[in-house]
Short mmCIF file of C-alpha atoms and ligand atoms in Angstrom, two decimals:
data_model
loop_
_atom_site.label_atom_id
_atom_site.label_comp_id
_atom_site.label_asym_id
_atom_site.label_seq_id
_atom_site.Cartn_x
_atom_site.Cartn_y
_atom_site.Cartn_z
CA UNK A 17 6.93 -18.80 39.11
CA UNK A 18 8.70 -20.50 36.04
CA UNK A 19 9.85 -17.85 33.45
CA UNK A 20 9.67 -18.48 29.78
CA UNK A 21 11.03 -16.50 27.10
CA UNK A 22 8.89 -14.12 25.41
CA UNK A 23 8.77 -14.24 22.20
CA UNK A 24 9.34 -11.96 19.62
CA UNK A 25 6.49 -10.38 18.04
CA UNK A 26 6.08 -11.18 14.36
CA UNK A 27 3.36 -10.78 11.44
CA UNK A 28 1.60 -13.98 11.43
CA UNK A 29 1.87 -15.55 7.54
CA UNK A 30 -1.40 -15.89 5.49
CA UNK A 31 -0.86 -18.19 2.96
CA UNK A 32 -3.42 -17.11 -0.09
CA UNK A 33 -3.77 -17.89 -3.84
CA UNK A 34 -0.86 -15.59 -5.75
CA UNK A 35 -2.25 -13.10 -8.63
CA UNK A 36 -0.10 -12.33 -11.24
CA UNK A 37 0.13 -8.13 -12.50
CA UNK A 38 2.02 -8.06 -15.22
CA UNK A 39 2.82 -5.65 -17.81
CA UNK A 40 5.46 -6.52 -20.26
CA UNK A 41 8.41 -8.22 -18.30
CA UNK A 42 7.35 -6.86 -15.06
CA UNK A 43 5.24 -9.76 -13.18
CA UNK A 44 4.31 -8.48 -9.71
CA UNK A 45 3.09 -11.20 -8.29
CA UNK A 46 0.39 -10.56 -4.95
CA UNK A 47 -0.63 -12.67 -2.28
CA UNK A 48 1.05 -16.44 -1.58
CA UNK A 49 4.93 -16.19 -0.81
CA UNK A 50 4.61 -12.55 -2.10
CA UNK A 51 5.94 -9.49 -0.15
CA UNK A 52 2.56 -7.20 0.83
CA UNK A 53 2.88 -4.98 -2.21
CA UNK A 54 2.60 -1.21 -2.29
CA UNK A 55 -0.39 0.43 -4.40
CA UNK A 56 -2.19 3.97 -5.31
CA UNK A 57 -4.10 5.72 -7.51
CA UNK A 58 -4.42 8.61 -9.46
CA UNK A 59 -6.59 11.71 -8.66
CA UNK A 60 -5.96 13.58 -12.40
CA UNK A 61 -8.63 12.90 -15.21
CA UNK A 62 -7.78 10.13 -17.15
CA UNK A 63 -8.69 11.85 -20.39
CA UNK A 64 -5.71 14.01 -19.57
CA UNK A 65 -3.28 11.67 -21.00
CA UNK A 66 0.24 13.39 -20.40
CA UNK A 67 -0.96 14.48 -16.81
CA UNK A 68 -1.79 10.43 -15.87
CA UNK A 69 1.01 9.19 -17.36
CA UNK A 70 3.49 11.65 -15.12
CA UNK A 71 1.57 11.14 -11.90
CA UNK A 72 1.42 7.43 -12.84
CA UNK A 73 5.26 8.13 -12.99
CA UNK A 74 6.40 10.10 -9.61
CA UNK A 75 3.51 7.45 -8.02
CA UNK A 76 5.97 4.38 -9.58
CA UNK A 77 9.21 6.45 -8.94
CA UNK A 78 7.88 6.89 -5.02
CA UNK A 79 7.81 3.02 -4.59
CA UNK A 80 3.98 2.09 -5.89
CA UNK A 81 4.40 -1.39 -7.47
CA UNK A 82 1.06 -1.26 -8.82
CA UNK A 83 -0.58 2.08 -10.13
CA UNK A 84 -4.87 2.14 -10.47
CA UNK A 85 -6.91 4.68 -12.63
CA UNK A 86 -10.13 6.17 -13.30
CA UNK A 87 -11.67 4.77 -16.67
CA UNK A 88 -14.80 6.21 -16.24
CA UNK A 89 -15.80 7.20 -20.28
CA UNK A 90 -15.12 6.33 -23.62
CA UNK A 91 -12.98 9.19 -24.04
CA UNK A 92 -10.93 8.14 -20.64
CA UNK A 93 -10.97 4.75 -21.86
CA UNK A 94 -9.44 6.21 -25.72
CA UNK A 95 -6.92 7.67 -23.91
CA UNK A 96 -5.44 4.56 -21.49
CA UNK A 97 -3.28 2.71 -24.19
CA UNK A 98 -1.76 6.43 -25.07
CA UNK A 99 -0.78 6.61 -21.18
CA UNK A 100 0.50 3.21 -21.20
CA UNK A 101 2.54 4.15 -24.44
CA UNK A 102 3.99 7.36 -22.78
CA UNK A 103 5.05 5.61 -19.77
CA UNK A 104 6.76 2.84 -21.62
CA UNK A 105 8.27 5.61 -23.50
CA UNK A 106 9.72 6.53 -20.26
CA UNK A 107 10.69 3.13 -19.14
CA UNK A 108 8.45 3.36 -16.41
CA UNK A 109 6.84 -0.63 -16.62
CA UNK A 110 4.79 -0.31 -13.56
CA UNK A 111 0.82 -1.94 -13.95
CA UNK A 112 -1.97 0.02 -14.54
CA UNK A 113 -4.94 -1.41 -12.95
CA UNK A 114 -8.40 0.31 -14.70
CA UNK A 115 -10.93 1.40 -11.82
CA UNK A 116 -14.57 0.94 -13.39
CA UNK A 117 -17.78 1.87 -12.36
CA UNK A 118 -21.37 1.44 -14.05
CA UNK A 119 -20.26 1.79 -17.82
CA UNK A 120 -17.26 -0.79 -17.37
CA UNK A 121 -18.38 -3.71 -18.98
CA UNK A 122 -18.92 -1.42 -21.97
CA UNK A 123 -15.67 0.19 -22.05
CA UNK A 124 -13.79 -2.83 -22.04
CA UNK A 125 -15.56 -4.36 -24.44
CA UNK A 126 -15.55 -1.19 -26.81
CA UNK A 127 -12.35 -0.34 -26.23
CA UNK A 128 -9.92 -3.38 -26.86
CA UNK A 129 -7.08 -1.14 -26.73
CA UNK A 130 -7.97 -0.06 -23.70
CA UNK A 131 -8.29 -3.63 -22.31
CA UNK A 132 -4.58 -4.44 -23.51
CA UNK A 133 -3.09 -1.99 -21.65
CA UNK A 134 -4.47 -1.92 -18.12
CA UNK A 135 -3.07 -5.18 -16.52
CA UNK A 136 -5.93 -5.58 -14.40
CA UNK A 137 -9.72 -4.19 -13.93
CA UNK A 138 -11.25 -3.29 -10.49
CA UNK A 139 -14.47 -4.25 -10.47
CA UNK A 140 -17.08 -2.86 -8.37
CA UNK A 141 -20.03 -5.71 -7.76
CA UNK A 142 -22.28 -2.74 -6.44
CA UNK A 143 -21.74 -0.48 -9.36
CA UNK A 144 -22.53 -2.74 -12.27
CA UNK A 145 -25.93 -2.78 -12.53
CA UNK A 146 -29.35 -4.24 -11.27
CA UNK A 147 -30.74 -7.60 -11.53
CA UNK A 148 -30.72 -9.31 -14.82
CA UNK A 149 -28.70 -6.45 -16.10
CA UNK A 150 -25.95 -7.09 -13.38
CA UNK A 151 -25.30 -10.48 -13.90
CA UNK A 152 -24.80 -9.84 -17.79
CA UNK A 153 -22.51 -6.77 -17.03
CA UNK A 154 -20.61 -8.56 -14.53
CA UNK A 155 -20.02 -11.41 -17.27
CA UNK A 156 -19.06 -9.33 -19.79
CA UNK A 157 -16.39 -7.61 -17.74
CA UNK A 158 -15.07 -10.98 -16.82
CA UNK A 159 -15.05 -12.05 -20.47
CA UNK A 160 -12.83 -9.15 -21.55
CA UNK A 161 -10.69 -10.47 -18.16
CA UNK A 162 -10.50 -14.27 -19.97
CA UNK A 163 -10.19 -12.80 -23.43
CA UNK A 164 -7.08 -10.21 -22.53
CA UNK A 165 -5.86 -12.72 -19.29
CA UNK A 166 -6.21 -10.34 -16.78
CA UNK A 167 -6.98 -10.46 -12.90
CA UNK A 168 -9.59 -8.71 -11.30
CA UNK A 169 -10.21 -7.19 -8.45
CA UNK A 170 -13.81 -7.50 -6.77
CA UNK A 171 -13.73 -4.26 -4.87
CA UNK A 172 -16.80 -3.67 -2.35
CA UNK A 173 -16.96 -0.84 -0.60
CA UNK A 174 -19.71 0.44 1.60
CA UNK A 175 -20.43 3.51 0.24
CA UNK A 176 -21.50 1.64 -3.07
CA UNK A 177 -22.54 -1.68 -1.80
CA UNK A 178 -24.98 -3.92 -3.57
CA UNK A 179 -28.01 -1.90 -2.41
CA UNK A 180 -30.39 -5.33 -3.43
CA UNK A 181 -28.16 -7.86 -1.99
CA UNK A 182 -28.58 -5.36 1.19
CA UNK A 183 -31.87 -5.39 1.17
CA UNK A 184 -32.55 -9.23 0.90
CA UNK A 185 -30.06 -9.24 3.52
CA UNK A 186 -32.10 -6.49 6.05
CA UNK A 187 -35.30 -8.55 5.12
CA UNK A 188 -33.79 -12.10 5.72
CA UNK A 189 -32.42 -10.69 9.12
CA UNK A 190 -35.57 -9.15 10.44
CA UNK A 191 -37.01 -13.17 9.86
CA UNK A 192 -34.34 -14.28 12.42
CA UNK A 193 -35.91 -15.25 15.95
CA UNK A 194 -33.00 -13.12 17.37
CA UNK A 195 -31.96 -10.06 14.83
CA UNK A 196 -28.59 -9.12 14.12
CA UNK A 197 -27.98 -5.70 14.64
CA UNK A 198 -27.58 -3.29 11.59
CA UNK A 199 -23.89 -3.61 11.45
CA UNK A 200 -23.86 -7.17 11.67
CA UNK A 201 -26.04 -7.53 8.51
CA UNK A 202 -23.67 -4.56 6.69
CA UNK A 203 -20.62 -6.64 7.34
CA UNK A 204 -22.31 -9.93 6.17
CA UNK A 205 -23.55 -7.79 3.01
CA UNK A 206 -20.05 -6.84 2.28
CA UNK A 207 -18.27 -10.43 2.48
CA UNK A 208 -21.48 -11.84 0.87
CA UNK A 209 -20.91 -10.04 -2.58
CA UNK A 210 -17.24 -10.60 -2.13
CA UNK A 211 -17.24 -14.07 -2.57
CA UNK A 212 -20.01 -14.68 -4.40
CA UNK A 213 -19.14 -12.45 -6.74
CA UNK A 214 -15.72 -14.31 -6.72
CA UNK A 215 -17.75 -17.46 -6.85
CA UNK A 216 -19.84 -16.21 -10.05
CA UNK A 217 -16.66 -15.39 -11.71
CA UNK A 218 -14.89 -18.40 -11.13
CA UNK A 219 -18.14 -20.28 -12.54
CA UNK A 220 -17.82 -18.22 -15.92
CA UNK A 221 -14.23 -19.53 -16.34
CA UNK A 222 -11.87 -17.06 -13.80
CA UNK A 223 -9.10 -18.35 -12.60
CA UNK A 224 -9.58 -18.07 -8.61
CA UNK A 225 -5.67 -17.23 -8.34
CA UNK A 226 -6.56 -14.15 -10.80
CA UNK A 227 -9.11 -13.04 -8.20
CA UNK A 228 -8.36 -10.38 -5.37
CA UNK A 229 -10.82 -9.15 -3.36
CA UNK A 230 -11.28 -6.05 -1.09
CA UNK A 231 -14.12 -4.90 1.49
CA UNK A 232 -13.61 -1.53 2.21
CA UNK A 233 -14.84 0.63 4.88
CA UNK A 234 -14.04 3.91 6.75
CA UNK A 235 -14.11 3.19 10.16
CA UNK A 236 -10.94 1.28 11.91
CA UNK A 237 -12.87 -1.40 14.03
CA UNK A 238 -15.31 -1.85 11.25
CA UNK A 239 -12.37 -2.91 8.71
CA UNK A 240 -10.43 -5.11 11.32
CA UNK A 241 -13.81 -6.56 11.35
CA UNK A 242 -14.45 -6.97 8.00
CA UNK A 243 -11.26 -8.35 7.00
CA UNK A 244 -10.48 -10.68 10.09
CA UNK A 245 -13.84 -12.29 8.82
CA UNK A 246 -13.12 -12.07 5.05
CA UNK A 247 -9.81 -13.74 5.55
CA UNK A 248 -10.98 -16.38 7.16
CA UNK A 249 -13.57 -17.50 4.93
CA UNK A 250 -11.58 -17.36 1.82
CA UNK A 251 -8.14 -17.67 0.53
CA UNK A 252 -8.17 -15.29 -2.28
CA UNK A 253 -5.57 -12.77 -2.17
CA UNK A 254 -6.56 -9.53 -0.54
CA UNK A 255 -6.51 -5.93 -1.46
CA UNK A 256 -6.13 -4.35 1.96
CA UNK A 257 -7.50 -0.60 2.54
CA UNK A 258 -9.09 1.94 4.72
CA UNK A 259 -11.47 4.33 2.80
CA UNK A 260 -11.84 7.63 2.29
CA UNK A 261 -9.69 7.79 5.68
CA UNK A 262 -9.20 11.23 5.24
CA UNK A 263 -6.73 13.78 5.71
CA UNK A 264 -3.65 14.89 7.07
CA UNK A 265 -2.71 12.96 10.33
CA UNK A 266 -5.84 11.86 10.89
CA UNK A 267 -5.83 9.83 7.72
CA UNK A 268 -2.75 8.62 7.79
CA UNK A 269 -3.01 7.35 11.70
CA UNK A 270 -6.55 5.65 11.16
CA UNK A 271 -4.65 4.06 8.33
CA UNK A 272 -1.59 2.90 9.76
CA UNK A 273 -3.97 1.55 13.02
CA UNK A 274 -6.24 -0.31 10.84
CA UNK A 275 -3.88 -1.99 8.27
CA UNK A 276 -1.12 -2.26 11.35
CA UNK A 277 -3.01 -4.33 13.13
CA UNK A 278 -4.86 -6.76 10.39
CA UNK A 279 -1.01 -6.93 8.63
CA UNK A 280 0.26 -7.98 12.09
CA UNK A 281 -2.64 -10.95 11.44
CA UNK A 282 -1.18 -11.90 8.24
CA UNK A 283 -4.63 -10.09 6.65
CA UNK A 284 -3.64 -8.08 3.17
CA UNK A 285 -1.78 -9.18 0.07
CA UNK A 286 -1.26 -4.95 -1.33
CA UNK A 287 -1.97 -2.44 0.48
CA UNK A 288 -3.15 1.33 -0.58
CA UNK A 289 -3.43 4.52 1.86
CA UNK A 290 -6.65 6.31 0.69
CA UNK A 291 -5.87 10.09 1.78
CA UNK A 292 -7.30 12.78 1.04
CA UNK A 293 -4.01 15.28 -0.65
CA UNK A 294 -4.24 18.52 1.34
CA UNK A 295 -3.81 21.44 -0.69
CA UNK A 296 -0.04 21.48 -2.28
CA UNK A 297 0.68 17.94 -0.92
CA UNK A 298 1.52 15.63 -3.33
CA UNK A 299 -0.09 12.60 -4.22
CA UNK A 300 3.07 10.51 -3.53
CA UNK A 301 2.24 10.63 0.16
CA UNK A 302 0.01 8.13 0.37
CA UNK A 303 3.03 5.78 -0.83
CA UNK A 304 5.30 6.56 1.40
CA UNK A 305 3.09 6.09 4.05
CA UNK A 306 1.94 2.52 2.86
CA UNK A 307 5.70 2.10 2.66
CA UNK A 308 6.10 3.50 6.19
CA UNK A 309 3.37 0.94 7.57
CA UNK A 310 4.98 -2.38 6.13
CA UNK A 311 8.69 -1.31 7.07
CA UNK A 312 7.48 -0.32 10.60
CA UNK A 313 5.97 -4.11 11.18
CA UNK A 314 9.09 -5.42 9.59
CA UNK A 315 7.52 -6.79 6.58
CA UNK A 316 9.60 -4.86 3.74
CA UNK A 317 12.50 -2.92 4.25
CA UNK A 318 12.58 0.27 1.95
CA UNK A 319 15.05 3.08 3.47
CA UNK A 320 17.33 2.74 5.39
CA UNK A 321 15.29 3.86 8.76
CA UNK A 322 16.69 6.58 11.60
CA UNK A 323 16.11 6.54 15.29
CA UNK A 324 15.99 9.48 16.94
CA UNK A 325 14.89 10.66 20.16
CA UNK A 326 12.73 13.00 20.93
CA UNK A 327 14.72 15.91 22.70
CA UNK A 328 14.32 17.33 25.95
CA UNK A 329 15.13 19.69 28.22
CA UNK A 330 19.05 18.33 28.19
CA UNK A 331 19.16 19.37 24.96
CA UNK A 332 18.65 23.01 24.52
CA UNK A 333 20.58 23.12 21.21
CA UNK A 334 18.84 21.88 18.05
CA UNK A 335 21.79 20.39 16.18
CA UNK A 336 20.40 16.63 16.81
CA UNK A 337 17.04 17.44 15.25
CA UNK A 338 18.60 19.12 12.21
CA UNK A 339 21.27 16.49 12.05
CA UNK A 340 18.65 13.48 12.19
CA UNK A 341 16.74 15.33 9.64
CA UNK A 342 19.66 15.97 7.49
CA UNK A 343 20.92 12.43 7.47
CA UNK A 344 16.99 11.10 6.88
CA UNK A 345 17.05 13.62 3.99
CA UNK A 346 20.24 11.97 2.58
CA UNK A 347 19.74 8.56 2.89
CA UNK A 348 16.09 8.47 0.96
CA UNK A 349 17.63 10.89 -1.63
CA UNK A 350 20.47 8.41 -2.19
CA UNK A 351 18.38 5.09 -2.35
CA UNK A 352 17.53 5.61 -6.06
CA UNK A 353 21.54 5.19 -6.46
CA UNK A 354 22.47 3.41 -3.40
CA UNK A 355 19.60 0.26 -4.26
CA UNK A 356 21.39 -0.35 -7.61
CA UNK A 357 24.82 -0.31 -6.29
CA UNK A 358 24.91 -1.88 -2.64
CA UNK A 359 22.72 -4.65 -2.00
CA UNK A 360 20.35 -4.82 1.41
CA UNK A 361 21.61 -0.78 1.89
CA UNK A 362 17.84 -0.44 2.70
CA UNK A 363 17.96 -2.22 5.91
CA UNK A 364 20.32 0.00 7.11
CA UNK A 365 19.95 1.39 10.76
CA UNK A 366 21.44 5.17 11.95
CA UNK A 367 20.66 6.49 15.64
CA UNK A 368 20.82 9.99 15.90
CA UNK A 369 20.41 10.81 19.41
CA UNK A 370 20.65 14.11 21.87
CA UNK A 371 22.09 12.80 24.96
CA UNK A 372 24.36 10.37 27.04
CA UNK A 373 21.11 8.97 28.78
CA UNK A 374 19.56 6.93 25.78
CA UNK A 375 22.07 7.76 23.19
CA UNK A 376 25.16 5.10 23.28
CA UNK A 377 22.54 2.77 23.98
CA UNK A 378 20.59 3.46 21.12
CA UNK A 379 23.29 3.97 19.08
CA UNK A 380 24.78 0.29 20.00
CA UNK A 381 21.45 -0.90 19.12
CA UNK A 382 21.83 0.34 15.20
CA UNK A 383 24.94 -0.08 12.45
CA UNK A 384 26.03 3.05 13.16
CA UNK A 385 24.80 5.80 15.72
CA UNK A 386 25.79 9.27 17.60
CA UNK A 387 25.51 10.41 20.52
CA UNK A 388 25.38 13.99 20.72
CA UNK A 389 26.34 15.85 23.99
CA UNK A 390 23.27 17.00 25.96
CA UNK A 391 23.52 20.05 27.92
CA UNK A 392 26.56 20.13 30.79
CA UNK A 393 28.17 16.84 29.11
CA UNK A 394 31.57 17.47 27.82
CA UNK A 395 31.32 18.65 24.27
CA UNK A 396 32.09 14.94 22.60
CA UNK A 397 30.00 13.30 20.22
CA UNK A 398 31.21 9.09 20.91
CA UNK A 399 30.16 7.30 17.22
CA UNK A 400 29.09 3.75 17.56
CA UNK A 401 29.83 1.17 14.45
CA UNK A 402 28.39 -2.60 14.51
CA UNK A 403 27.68 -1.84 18.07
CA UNK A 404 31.16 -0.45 18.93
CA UNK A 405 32.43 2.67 20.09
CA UNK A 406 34.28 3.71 16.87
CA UNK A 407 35.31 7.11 17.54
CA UNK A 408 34.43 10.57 19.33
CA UNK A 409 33.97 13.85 17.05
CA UNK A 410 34.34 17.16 18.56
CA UNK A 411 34.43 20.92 17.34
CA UNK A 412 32.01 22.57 15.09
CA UNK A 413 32.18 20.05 12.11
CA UNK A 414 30.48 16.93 14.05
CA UNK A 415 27.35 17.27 11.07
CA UNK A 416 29.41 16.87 7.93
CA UNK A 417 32.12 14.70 9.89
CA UNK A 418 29.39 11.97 10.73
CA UNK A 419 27.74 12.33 7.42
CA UNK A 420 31.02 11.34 6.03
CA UNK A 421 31.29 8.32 8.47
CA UNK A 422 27.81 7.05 7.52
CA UNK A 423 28.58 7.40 3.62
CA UNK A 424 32.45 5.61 4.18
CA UNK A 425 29.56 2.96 6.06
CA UNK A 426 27.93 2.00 3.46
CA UNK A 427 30.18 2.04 1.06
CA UNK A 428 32.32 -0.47 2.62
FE1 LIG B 502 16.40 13.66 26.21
FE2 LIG B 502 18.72 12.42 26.08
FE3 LIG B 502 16.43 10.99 26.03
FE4 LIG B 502 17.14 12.44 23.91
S1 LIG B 502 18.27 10.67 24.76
S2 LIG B 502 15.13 12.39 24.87
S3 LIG B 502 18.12 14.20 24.87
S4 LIG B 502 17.20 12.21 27.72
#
């Protein structure tokens, strides 16, 4: 039969509206021709001011473009433009993005201050009320959105979802001739006050490029379901997460699964890993796994990125482990220097490898790559440059030698 060439696997392009985040001179723009973007939260009370403003801080410093917190009462909300002032006083210009639940349409509009400093308010169509009471709520939030010019986020999630809309929903469906099942009728609940929501706010004036949405659940299929569907009947920009996705590896694989695959779609403007911190594990994590997830599909490059393989049994020694760890170590510690000084140093690829059966290969494969000796191969380490056999250390020193190699590397 007739070959063809297979083609390279690539995300497939979305094109939604853009958003504009902005505080001060810092515009990060989100969705359109946008890179995905990179987003957390804070977990420390908001009405501890100095403790927000340095999480908001190592959350920035880790690579979160965008940086969300709890306003949940007036004292939280008294204390958001005294965050934003810290963090300015630091020079840290990253957005704060208000999270508000129930009480938000209050805080906003009783706190003006507190208003002018986030750069854009979550809102939660399931949390702001019932009936009449909703509709005015919602308005008022999206007034203080015209009057300040900020976007908003319509954030659904299914823990909180419009528990009326549901209902009207469950009742409408058990009309049908055939019933959807329960699921169905969630997932059509969730997109439902989405966009309408997104509808009602472009009738009171929104901008529809100032509106994001997100539909978030805690299941992996049920989010690739969710989202596949959400994306395709709107072309708002989308806030992509998994929620509450728990801990530890679990968390961070259901994570990278879910968002991997709807990212490989095109699906999701930002992007924010929801774990839970395990005890002494700092919040930063869940940005440098978000980070992870879009330079593993190719979509942003961050760190420079090292291969290395796994070890076996023809490598009894551990010096490849420790050396691919050491040279990892290095390279992210240096990017705060090395971004400012050598441009695209990010892309940068290093193969660390423990053998002659994968290892030149590998190693020809990157920018520059070792080769360690595996067990009964002659005690040579061959380095590989731009896919050339460079040189071959030997003795005790091969570590610090090839460290030296890879900084000489990029410097050049
Ligand atoms: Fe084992 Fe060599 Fe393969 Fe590494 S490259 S996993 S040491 S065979």
């Amino acid at each position: 039969a007739a070959c063809t060439p297979i083609e390279a696997a690539a995300p497939r392009p979305r094109r939604s509206r853009q958003a504009r985040i902005a505080w001060g001179s810092r515009v990060v723009t989100v969705g359109g021709d946008a890179p995905v973007r990179v987003q957390s939260m804070t977990n420390t009370d908001t009405v501890d001011a100095i403790g927000t403003a340095i999480q908001v801080k190592e959350l920035a410093q880790a690579g979160s473009e965008v940086v969300r917190i709890t306003v949940n009462t007036p004292e939280a909300a008294q204390q958001v433009p005294y965050i934003r002032e810290q963090l300015d006083r630091m020079g840290i210009d990253v957005p704060l993005v208000g999270d508000f639940h129930y009480n938000g349409h209050r805080l906003l509009s009783d706190h003006p201050a507190c208003a002018e400093a986030l750069s854009k308010y979550r809102i939660n169509p399931g949390n702001v009320g019932k009936g009449d009471k909703h509709d005015r709520q919602f308005a008022q939030m999206i007034e203080a959105a015209l009057r300040w010019d900020r976007p908003v986020r319509i954030g659904v999630n299914w823990g909180s979802l419009d528990q009326e809309l549901l209902a009207r929903m469950m009742d409408e469906n058990s009309r049908r001739a055939e019933p959807w099942d329960a699921k169905a009728v969630m997932y059509e609940a969730l997109i439902t006050s989405a966009i309408g929501s997104a509808e009602r706010a472009r009738g009171l004036g929104m901008n529809p490029d100032q509106i994001l949405l997100s539909c978030k659940v805690s299941g992996v299929q049920d989010l690739i379901s969710v989202y596949r569907e959400l994306a395709r009947r709107c072309d708002y920009a989308l806030h992509l997460g998994l929620t509450e996705a728990g801990m530890g590896t679990k968390g961070t694989v259901a994570s990278s699964v879910a968002m991997g695959i709807l990212l490989q779609e095109g699906i999701g403007d930002t992007i924010r890993v929801s774990l839970t911190p395990q005890p002494g594990e700092a919040r930063t994590q869940e940005v440098v796994i978000a980070s992870e997830i879009l330079q593993a599909l190719g979509l942003r490059s961050f760190v420079p990125s090292v291969t290395a393989c796994p070890g076996c049994g023809r490598t009894t020694s551990t010096t490849f482990q420790e050396l691919a760890k050491q040279i990892d170590d290095h390279l992210r510690a240096q990017m705060p220097v090395w971004r400012e000084r050598y441009a695209g140093v990010e892309r940068l690829k290093v193969a660390v490898m423990g053998c002659i059966v994968n290892g030149p290969g590998e190693s020809k494969h990157a920018d520059i790559g070792i080769s360690l000796p595996g067990t009964g191969e002659a005690p040579a380490a061959p380095v590989f440059i731009d896919g050339e056999k460079a040189l071959t250390l030997r003795g005790d020193n091969i570590a610090a030698e090839f460290h030296q190699i890879v900084e000489t590397y990029i410097e050049k």
